[in-house]
Amino acid sequence: MAETHSLQDLRQQAAIASKVFIQRDYTSGTICKFQTKFPSELETRIDKQQFEETIQTLNNLYAEAEKLGGKSYLEGCLACLTAYTIFLCMETHYEKVLKKITKYIQEQNEKVYAPLGLLLTDPIERGLRVVEITIYEDRSSR
Amino acid sequence: MSAVMIARKGTRKWEKLPGKNTFCCDGRVMMARQKGVFYLTLFLIIGTCSLFFGFECPYLAVHLSPAIPVFAIVLFLFVMAMLLRTSFSDPGVLPRALPEEAAFIEMEIEAANGNVPAGQRPPPRIRNVQINNQIVKLKYCYTCKIFRPPRASHCSICDNCVDRFDHHCPWVGNCVGKRNYRYFYLFTLSLSLLTIYIFAFDIVHVVLRSVDSGFVNTLKETPGTYPFKPRLTGERSLWTPNQPRN
């Protein structure tokens, strides 16, 4: 709790220098995937490996969400039979994975990005179009 | 801690949505502004089904099988559930670009277009994207200030960009897009089934009654005359030239 409190403080006090937008990667079809190309604005702030790892994990999580298997088929059939009223009680597989993604982004922000003065925005807040990375002013106060 | 708590009680996302939608039940229900035709749809479905349940089902349940009205009720409830789900859910509205993103995109477009001589119209804003070895052109939406993803389109009635936009359906009072396509399709399918079912059993009902008491008498007795029965008892009916009435 204390950590998030200081994260909020950081966001409120620090000035936003700029924002970078990671676009969608459509080369393998219309599935949700983001480009892993390292943007030039982040060169001074973060390790290329770390950034690529984050985006790759996000891509894998979205692929897991959209995966069509036996489990999602059964879920769909059961839902149809109950006229979709079952979704008043339980969450869809896609929603469960979206929650997992939100948690992952929060965790990445706390552990990796906030100490470097960066902030990842959950793509779902932008309609799964971009991953927005806010770059805060480099405050060399310690 | 108090600052975070206050932020949570502030405005909800649906309150800030710039499109022309109406919201109910604290954001759980999302519809278009014009709802008149939707109420007509509700009236037509509920009206015809209640007439069927009121007049035909008692006869059919007794003379054929009680399973007939039971299945009709199940089908009717399914149709209503699908209709309400289609009308009340979010079709897949894409949030508009925030000012920073809009500015970023503007800069990108200007960089791509280069210098346009004054007086000439700037070229249309298009982004070429390769999807599975095919070049697809993404159009720019001037209202939402985004490059629309493939298969997204802007609904002028609701004033939103909708992902995988099919059409705006006035009968349902909402757009049909990615997030409610499934419910819309099931609604049209189940409604067709319900219509065929009711029509078939209407014919069965008239045929059964005609076998019992003759076709002309059936037309006299069946629901069309029910509302008028009290008035006819004193008058001579046009259908009965041979039978005197008291």
Short mmCIF file of C-alpha atoms in Angstrom, two decimals:
data_model
loop_
_atom_site.label_atom_id
_atom_site.label_comp_id
_atom_site.label_asym_id
_atom_site.label_seq_id
_atom_site.Cartn_x
_atom_site.Cartn_y
_atom_site.Cartn_z
CA MET A 1 0.00 0.00 0.00
CA ALA A 2 2.76 2.40 0.94
CA GLU A 3 4.43 1.73 -2.41
CA THR A 4 1.39 2.67 -4.45
CA HIS A 5 0.96 5.75 -2.32
CA SER A 6 4.41 6.94 -3.29
CA LEU A 7 3.67 6.02 -6.93
CA GLN A 8 0.65 8.31 -6.85
CA ASP A 9 2.78 11.02 -5.30
CA LEU A 10 5.35 10.63 -8.06
CA ARG A 11 2.65 10.93 -10.74
CA GLN A 12 1.17 14.00 -9.15
CA GLN A 13 4.44 15.80 -8.57
CA ALA A 14 6.45 14.91 -11.63
CA ALA A 15 5.81 16.76 -14.88
CA ILE A 16 5.07 14.81 -18.02
CA ALA A 17 7.82 15.27 -20.58
CA SER A 18 6.18 13.30 -23.39
CA LYS A 19 4.24 10.20 -24.31
CA VAL A 20 5.19 7.35 -26.62
CA PHE A 21 2.57 5.22 -28.34
CA ILE A 22 3.33 1.62 -29.24
CA GLN A 23 1.12 0.71 -32.20
CA ARG A 24 -0.57 -2.55 -33.05
CA ASP A 25 1.36 -5.16 -35.04
CA TYR A 26 -0.95 -6.52 -37.76
CA THR A 27 1.59 -8.64 -39.65
CA SER A 28 0.20 -11.93 -38.29
CA GLY A 29 -3.44 -11.02 -38.71
CA THR A 30 -5.98 -9.05 -36.71
CA ILE A 31 -5.19 -10.69 -33.35
CA CYS A 32 -4.20 -8.30 -30.59
CA LYS A 33 -0.44 -7.89 -30.78
CA PHE A 34 1.79 -4.86 -30.22
CA GLN A 35 4.96 -3.92 -32.06
CA THR A 36 8.11 -4.87 -30.19
CA LYS A 37 10.21 -2.26 -32.02
CA PHE A 38 12.08 -0.20 -29.44
CA PRO A 39 11.08 3.50 -29.71
CA SER A 40 13.92 6.01 -29.88
CA GLU A 41 12.49 8.21 -27.11
CA LEU A 42 13.05 5.46 -24.55
CA GLU A 43 16.68 4.82 -25.47
CA THR A 44 18.03 6.86 -22.59
CA ARG A 45 15.52 5.60 -20.06
CA ILE A 46 15.18 1.85 -20.22
CA ASP A 47 16.97 -1.28 -21.31
CA LYS A 48 15.88 -2.56 -24.74
CA GLN A 49 15.70 -6.15 -23.46
CA GLN A 50 13.42 -5.20 -20.58
CA PHE A 51 11.05 -3.30 -22.83
CA GLU A 52 10.84 -6.08 -25.41
CA GLU A 53 10.23 -8.62 -22.66
CA THR A 54 7.30 -6.58 -21.31
CA ILE A 55 5.68 -6.18 -24.72
CA GLN A 56 6.26 -9.85 -25.59
CA THR A 57 4.62 -10.96 -22.32
CA LEU A 58 1.66 -8.68 -23.07
CA ASN A 59 1.36 -10.17 -26.57
CA ASN A 60 1.43 -13.68 -25.13
CA LEU A 61 -1.25 -12.81 -22.60
CA TYR A 62 -3.53 -11.37 -25.30
CA ALA A 63 -2.97 -14.49 -27.42
CA GLU A 64 -4.00 -16.59 -24.41
CA ALA A 65 -7.14 -14.48 -23.98
CA GLU A 66 -8.20 -14.89 -27.59
CA LYS A 67 -7.29 -18.58 -27.79
CA LEU A 68 -10.12 -20.84 -28.99
CA GLY A 69 -9.95 -24.25 -27.38
CA GLY A 70 -12.17 -26.88 -25.84
CA LYS A 71 -12.66 -24.85 -22.68
CA SER A 72 -13.83 -21.69 -24.47
CA TYR A 73 -16.12 -23.79 -26.70
CA LEU A 74 -17.78 -25.40 -23.67
CA GLU A 75 -18.10 -22.03 -21.99
CA GLY A 76 -19.82 -20.64 -25.09
CA CYS A 77 -22.24 -23.56 -25.38
CA LEU A 78 -23.16 -23.43 -21.71
CA ALA A 79 -23.71 -19.69 -21.93
CA CYS A 80 -25.92 -20.01 -25.00
CA LEU A 81 -28.06 -22.67 -23.32
CA THR A 82 -28.65 -20.41 -20.33
CA ALA A 83 -29.43 -17.41 -22.61
CA TYR A 84 -26.18 -15.81 -21.37
CA THR A 85 -27.62 -15.30 -17.90
CA ILE A 86 -24.72 -17.35 -16.53
CA PHE A 87 -22.50 -14.32 -17.11
CA LEU A 88 -24.30 -12.62 -14.24
CA CYS A 89 -22.53 -15.11 -11.98
CA MET A 90 -19.23 -15.87 -13.66
CA GLU A 91 -16.68 -14.10 -15.83
CA THR A 92 -15.73 -15.08 -19.35
CA HIS A 93 -12.26 -16.48 -19.98
CA TYR A 94 -11.38 -13.31 -21.90
CA GLU A 95 -12.36 -11.09 -18.96
CA LYS A 96 -10.30 -13.22 -16.58
CA VAL A 97 -7.20 -12.84 -18.73
CA LEU A 98 -7.82 -9.10 -19.11
CA LYS A 99 -7.76 -8.83 -15.32
CA LYS A 100 -4.52 -10.79 -15.29
CA ILE A 101 -3.08 -8.32 -17.81
CA THR A 102 -4.10 -5.34 -15.67
CA LYS A 103 -2.39 -6.91 -12.70
CA TYR A 104 0.74 -7.62 -14.72
CA ILE A 105 0.93 -4.02 -15.95
CA GLN A 106 0.46 -2.69 -12.43
CA GLU A 107 3.19 -4.98 -11.17
CA GLN A 108 5.56 -3.95 -14.00
CA ASN A 109 4.87 -0.29 -13.29
CA GLU A 110 5.70 -0.70 -9.60
CA LYS A 111 8.80 -2.83 -10.02
CA VAL A 112 10.42 -1.69 -13.25
CA TYR A 113 8.96 1.43 -14.84
CA ALA A 114 8.17 3.80 -11.98
CA PRO A 115 11.75 3.78 -10.65
CA LEU A 116 12.84 4.83 -14.17
CA GLY A 117 10.25 7.61 -14.36
CA LEU A 118 7.98 5.83 -16.86
CA LEU A 119 4.35 4.70 -16.70
CA LEU A 120 2.60 2.07 -18.80
CA THR A 121 -1.12 2.55 -19.50
CA ASP A 122 -3.27 -0.56 -19.87
CA PRO A 123 -4.14 -0.83 -23.61
CA ILE A 124 -7.77 -1.66 -22.79
CA GLU A 125 -8.16 1.94 -21.60
CA ARG A 126 -7.32 3.02 -25.17
CA GLY A 127 -9.50 0.44 -26.88
CA LEU A 128 -6.61 -2.00 -27.51
CA ARG A 129 -5.19 0.38 -30.11
CA VAL A 130 -1.93 1.51 -28.46
CA VAL A 131 0.27 0.92 -25.44
CA GLU A 132 0.76 4.41 -24.04
CA ILE A 133 4.03 5.02 -22.19
CA THR A 134 4.22 8.29 -20.26
CA ILE A 135 7.73 9.65 -19.82
CA TYR A 136 8.11 11.80 -16.74
CA GLU A 137 10.67 14.55 -16.41
CA ASP A 138 14.01 13.23 -15.31
CA ARG A 139 14.19 14.43 -11.73
CA SER A 140 17.68 13.88 -10.49
CA SER A 141 16.64 14.54 -6.89
CA ARG A 142 17.58 11.68 -4.54
CA MET B 1 -4.99 7.84 1.03
CA SER B 2 -7.85 10.32 1.09
CA ALA B 3 -6.89 11.71 -2.35
CA VAL B 4 -7.15 8.22 -3.89
CA MET B 5 -10.50 7.59 -2.19
CA ILE B 6 -11.97 10.83 -3.48
CA ALA B 7 -10.73 10.08 -7.00
CA ARG B 8 -12.68 6.79 -6.94
CA LYS B 9 -15.96 8.54 -6.10
CA GLY B 10 -15.49 11.02 -8.93
CA THR B 11 -16.99 10.86 -12.43
CA ARG B 12 -17.47 7.48 -14.02
CA LYS B 13 -16.15 6.76 -17.53
CA TRP B 14 -19.63 6.58 -19.08
CA GLU B 15 -20.42 10.05 -17.79
CA LYS B 16 -17.50 11.45 -19.76
CA LEU B 17 -18.15 9.57 -23.01
CA PRO B 18 -18.51 12.20 -25.75
CA GLY B 19 -20.82 10.09 -27.99
CA LYS B 20 -24.61 10.41 -28.29
CA ASN B 21 -25.55 7.47 -26.07
CA THR B 22 -27.98 7.23 -23.18
CA PHE B 23 -26.94 5.33 -20.08
CA CYS B 24 -29.05 3.81 -17.32
CA CYS B 25 -28.52 1.79 -14.13
CA ASP B 26 -25.20 3.41 -13.27
CA GLY B 27 -23.67 2.65 -16.66
CA ARG B 28 -24.86 -0.94 -16.95
CA VAL B 29 -27.29 -0.11 -19.77
CA MET B 30 -26.02 1.64 -22.92
CA MET B 31 -28.34 2.58 -25.78
CA ALA B 32 -28.61 5.00 -28.67
CA ARG B 33 -30.55 8.21 -28.27
CA GLN B 34 -33.56 7.35 -30.45
CA LYS B 35 -35.45 4.54 -28.73
CA GLY B 36 -38.90 4.83 -30.33
CA VAL B 37 -38.49 1.95 -32.78
CA PHE B 38 -37.06 -0.24 -30.01
CA TYR B 39 -40.25 0.26 -27.98
CA LEU B 40 -42.23 -0.69 -31.09
CA THR B 41 -40.20 -3.91 -31.41
CA LEU B 42 -40.89 -4.74 -27.76
CA PHE B 43 -44.59 -4.03 -28.23
CA LEU B 44 -44.83 -6.20 -31.36
CA ILE B 45 -43.02 -9.18 -29.85
CA ILE B 46 -44.76 -9.07 -26.48
CA GLY B 47 -48.13 -8.31 -28.09
CA THR B 48 -48.16 -11.18 -30.57
CA CYS B 49 -46.76 -13.65 -28.03
CA SER B 50 -49.30 -12.75 -25.38
CA LEU B 51 -52.11 -13.16 -27.92
CA PHE B 52 -50.72 -16.60 -28.76
CA PHE B 53 -50.44 -17.58 -25.08
CA GLY B 54 -53.84 -16.17 -24.25
CA PHE B 55 -55.94 -17.61 -27.05
CA GLU B 56 -54.25 -20.53 -28.74
CA CYS B 57 -52.25 -22.18 -26.00
CA PRO B 58 -55.17 -23.27 -23.76
CA TYR B 59 -56.75 -25.16 -26.69
CA LEU B 60 -53.44 -26.66 -27.88
CA ALA B 61 -52.34 -27.67 -24.39
CA VAL B 62 -55.57 -29.59 -23.85
CA HIS B 63 -56.03 -31.08 -27.32
CA LEU B 64 -52.42 -31.74 -28.36
CA SER B 65 -49.75 -31.51 -25.68
CA PRO B 66 -48.76 -29.20 -22.81
CA ALA B 67 -45.21 -29.22 -24.17
CA ILE B 68 -46.24 -26.81 -26.93
CA PRO B 69 -46.85 -23.73 -24.74
CA VAL B 70 -43.90 -24.67 -22.52
CA PHE B 71 -41.50 -24.65 -25.47
CA ALA B 72 -43.09 -21.42 -26.73
CA ILE B 73 -42.48 -19.77 -23.35
CA VAL B 74 -38.84 -20.92 -23.30
CA LEU B 75 -38.31 -19.61 -26.84
CA PHE B 76 -40.04 -16.32 -25.99
CA LEU B 77 -37.85 -15.81 -22.91
CA PHE B 78 -34.73 -16.55 -24.97
CA VAL B 79 -35.80 -14.00 -27.62
CA MET B 80 -36.42 -11.34 -24.97
CA ALA B 81 -33.09 -12.07 -23.26
CA MET B 82 -31.21 -11.73 -26.56
CA LEU B 83 -33.08 -8.56 -27.53
CA LEU B 84 -32.36 -6.89 -24.21
CA ARG B 85 -28.76 -8.03 -24.26
CA THR B 86 -28.25 -6.61 -27.77
CA SER B 87 -29.96 -3.34 -26.98
CA PHE B 88 -28.34 -2.72 -23.64
CA SER B 89 -24.74 -3.75 -24.20
CA ASP B 90 -21.76 -1.85 -25.52
CA PRO B 91 -21.27 -2.67 -29.22
CA GLY B 92 -17.50 -2.17 -28.97
CA VAL B 93 -17.09 1.59 -28.84
CA LEU B 94 -13.50 2.74 -29.32
CA PRO B 95 -12.49 5.49 -26.89
CA ARG B 96 -11.54 8.74 -28.60
CA ALA B 97 -7.91 9.78 -28.63
CA LEU B 98 -6.84 11.94 -25.70
CA PRO B 99 -5.22 15.28 -26.63
CA GLU B 100 -1.64 14.00 -26.41
CA GLU B 101 -2.30 11.05 -28.67
CA ALA B 102 -4.25 13.23 -31.14
CA ALA B 103 -1.30 15.64 -31.30
CA PHE B 104 1.12 12.75 -31.80
CA ILE B 105 -0.96 11.42 -34.71
CA GLU B 106 -1.23 14.92 -36.25
CA MET B 107 2.55 15.23 -36.18
CA GLU B 108 2.89 11.82 -37.83
CA ILE B 109 0.45 12.79 -40.59
CA GLU B 110 2.19 16.08 -41.24
CA ALA B 111 5.54 14.33 -41.43
CA ALA B 112 4.13 11.80 -43.90
CA ASN B 113 2.44 14.41 -46.13
CA GLY B 114 5.37 16.76 -46.38
CA ASN B 115 4.82 20.28 -47.70
CA VAL B 116 1.44 20.94 -49.28
CA PRO B 117 1.35 24.07 -51.44
CA ALA B 118 -1.14 26.62 -50.13
CA GLY B 119 -4.54 26.45 -51.81
CA GLN B 120 -4.32 22.72 -52.55
CA ARG B 121 -6.33 20.23 -50.53
CA PRO B 122 -4.12 18.00 -48.37
CA PRO B 123 -4.14 14.31 -49.34
CA PRO B 124 -6.58 12.04 -47.42
CA ARG B 125 -5.27 10.73 -44.16
CA ILE B 126 -4.54 7.07 -44.70
CA ARG B 127 -2.20 4.68 -42.94
CA ASN B 128 -1.06 1.61 -44.85
CA VAL B 129 -0.78 -1.50 -42.77
CA GLN B 130 0.28 -4.97 -43.80
CA ILE B 131 -2.00 -7.72 -42.58
CA ASN B 132 -0.94 -11.25 -43.58
CA ASN B 133 0.83 -10.10 -46.77
CA GLN B 134 -2.00 -7.80 -47.83
CA ILE B 135 -1.89 -4.02 -47.66
CA VAL B 136 -4.94 -2.60 -45.89
CA LYS B 137 -5.65 1.12 -45.74
CA LEU B 138 -6.70 2.41 -42.33
CA LYS B 139 -8.81 5.56 -42.51
CA TYR B 140 -8.49 8.48 -40.15
CA CYS B 141 -11.59 9.45 -38.16
CA TYR B 142 -11.85 13.24 -37.85
CA THR B 143 -14.31 13.06 -34.94
CA CYS B 144 -12.48 10.52 -32.81
CA LYS B 145 -9.01 11.61 -34.00
CA ILE B 146 -7.77 8.05 -34.44
CA PHE B 147 -6.79 5.81 -37.30
CA ARG B 148 -9.60 3.28 -37.27
CA PRO B 149 -8.50 -0.34 -36.77
CA PRO B 150 -9.45 -2.76 -39.60
CA ARG B 151 -13.23 -3.30 -39.82
CA ALA B 152 -14.01 -0.43 -37.47
CA SER B 153 -16.35 2.30 -38.61
CA HIS B 154 -17.85 5.51 -37.28
CA CYS B 155 -21.58 5.48 -36.49
CA SER B 156 -23.00 8.93 -37.20
CA ILE B 157 -26.16 8.25 -35.16
CA CYS B 158 -24.28 7.38 -31.98
CA ASP B 159 -21.25 9.52 -32.87
CA ASN B 160 -18.75 6.81 -31.89
CA CYS B 161 -16.22 4.67 -33.71
CA VAL B 162 -17.29 1.06 -33.24
CA ASP B 163 -14.97 -1.92 -33.63
CA ARG B 164 -16.11 -4.43 -36.33
CA PHE B 165 -19.10 -2.21 -37.05
CA ASP B 166 -21.94 -4.03 -38.77
CA HIS B 167 -24.78 -1.49 -38.81
CA HIS B 168 -26.87 0.72 -36.55
CA CYS B 169 -30.11 -1.15 -35.96
CA PRO B 170 -33.05 1.12 -35.05
CA TRP B 171 -35.22 -1.91 -34.20
CA VAL B 172 -32.82 -2.79 -31.45
CA GLY B 173 -31.97 0.80 -30.54
CA ASN B 174 -28.21 0.31 -30.66
CA CYS B 175 -25.26 -0.25 -32.98
CA VAL B 176 -24.34 -3.82 -33.84
CA GLY B 177 -20.60 -4.30 -33.50
CA LYS B 178 -17.99 -6.68 -32.20
CA ARG B 179 -19.21 -6.95 -28.61
CA ASN B 180 -22.90 -7.52 -29.28
CA TYR B 181 -22.90 -9.24 -32.69
CA ARG B 182 -23.38 -12.65 -31.09
CA TYR B 183 -26.51 -11.53 -29.23
CA PHE B 184 -27.93 -9.76 -32.29
CA TYR B 185 -27.47 -12.84 -34.46
CA LEU B 186 -29.07 -15.13 -31.85
CA PHE B 187 -31.91 -12.60 -31.51
CA THR B 188 -32.73 -12.64 -35.22
CA LEU B 189 -32.36 -16.42 -35.39
CA SER B 190 -34.52 -17.16 -32.35
CA LEU B 191 -37.12 -14.56 -33.36
CA SER B 192 -37.43 -16.24 -36.78
CA LEU B 193 -37.88 -19.59 -35.04
CA LEU B 194 -40.49 -18.13 -32.70
CA THR B 195 -42.39 -16.57 -35.60
CA ILE B 196 -42.40 -19.81 -37.58
CA TYR B 197 -43.39 -21.77 -34.47
CA ILE B 198 -46.32 -19.48 -33.64
CA PHE B 199 -47.46 -19.38 -37.28
CA ALA B 200 -47.33 -23.18 -37.58
CA PHE B 201 -49.32 -23.70 -34.39
CA ASP B 202 -51.84 -21.05 -35.39
CA ILE B 203 -52.51 -23.05 -38.55
CA VAL B 204 -52.66 -26.31 -36.55
CA HIS B 205 -55.14 -24.68 -34.16
CA VAL B 206 -57.42 -23.46 -36.94
CA VAL B 207 -57.24 -26.83 -38.72
CA LEU B 208 -58.05 -28.76 -35.53
CA ARG B 209 -61.00 -26.54 -34.74
CA SER B 210 -62.25 -26.78 -38.33
CA VAL B 211 -62.10 -30.57 -38.19
CA ASP B 212 -64.22 -30.38 -35.03
CA SER B 213 -66.75 -27.76 -35.94
CA GLY B 214 -66.30 -26.66 -39.56
CA PHE B 215 -64.19 -23.85 -40.98
CA VAL B 216 -66.78 -21.06 -40.89
CA ASN B 217 -67.69 -21.77 -37.28
CA THR B 218 -64.00 -21.83 -36.41
CA LEU B 219 -63.58 -18.32 -37.76
CA LYS B 220 -66.53 -17.21 -35.67
CA GLU B 221 -65.22 -18.73 -32.48
CA THR B 222 -61.49 -18.01 -32.77
CA PRO B 223 -59.76 -15.06 -31.09
CA GLY B 224 -60.55 -12.44 -33.72
CA THR B 225 -64.11 -12.27 -32.41
CA TYR B 226 -63.35 -12.59 -28.68
CA PRO B 227 -63.16 -8.84 -28.08
CA PHE B 228 -66.40 -8.32 -29.96
CA LYS B 229 -68.44 -11.20 -28.48
CA PRO B 230 -70.40 -9.19 -25.86
CA ARG B 231 -71.48 -6.75 -28.56
CA LEU B 232 -72.56 -9.42 -31.06
CA THR B 233 -75.01 -11.24 -28.79
CA GLY B 234 -77.71 -8.69 -29.45
CA GLU B 235 -77.03 -8.18 -33.19
CA ARG B 236 -77.38 -10.34 -36.28
CA SER B 237 -73.97 -11.52 -37.37
CA LEU B 238 -72.97 -11.25 -41.04
CA TRP B 239 -71.52 -14.78 -40.91
CA THR B 240 -74.72 -16.49 -39.89
CA PRO B 241 -77.43 -15.95 -42.50
CA ASN B 242 -79.04 -19.29 -41.53
CA GLN B 243 -78.82 -19.25 -37.78
CA PRO B 244 -81.11 -16.88 -35.97
CA ARG B 245 -79.62 -15.14 -32.95
CA ASN B 246 -81.48 -14.05 -29.85
#
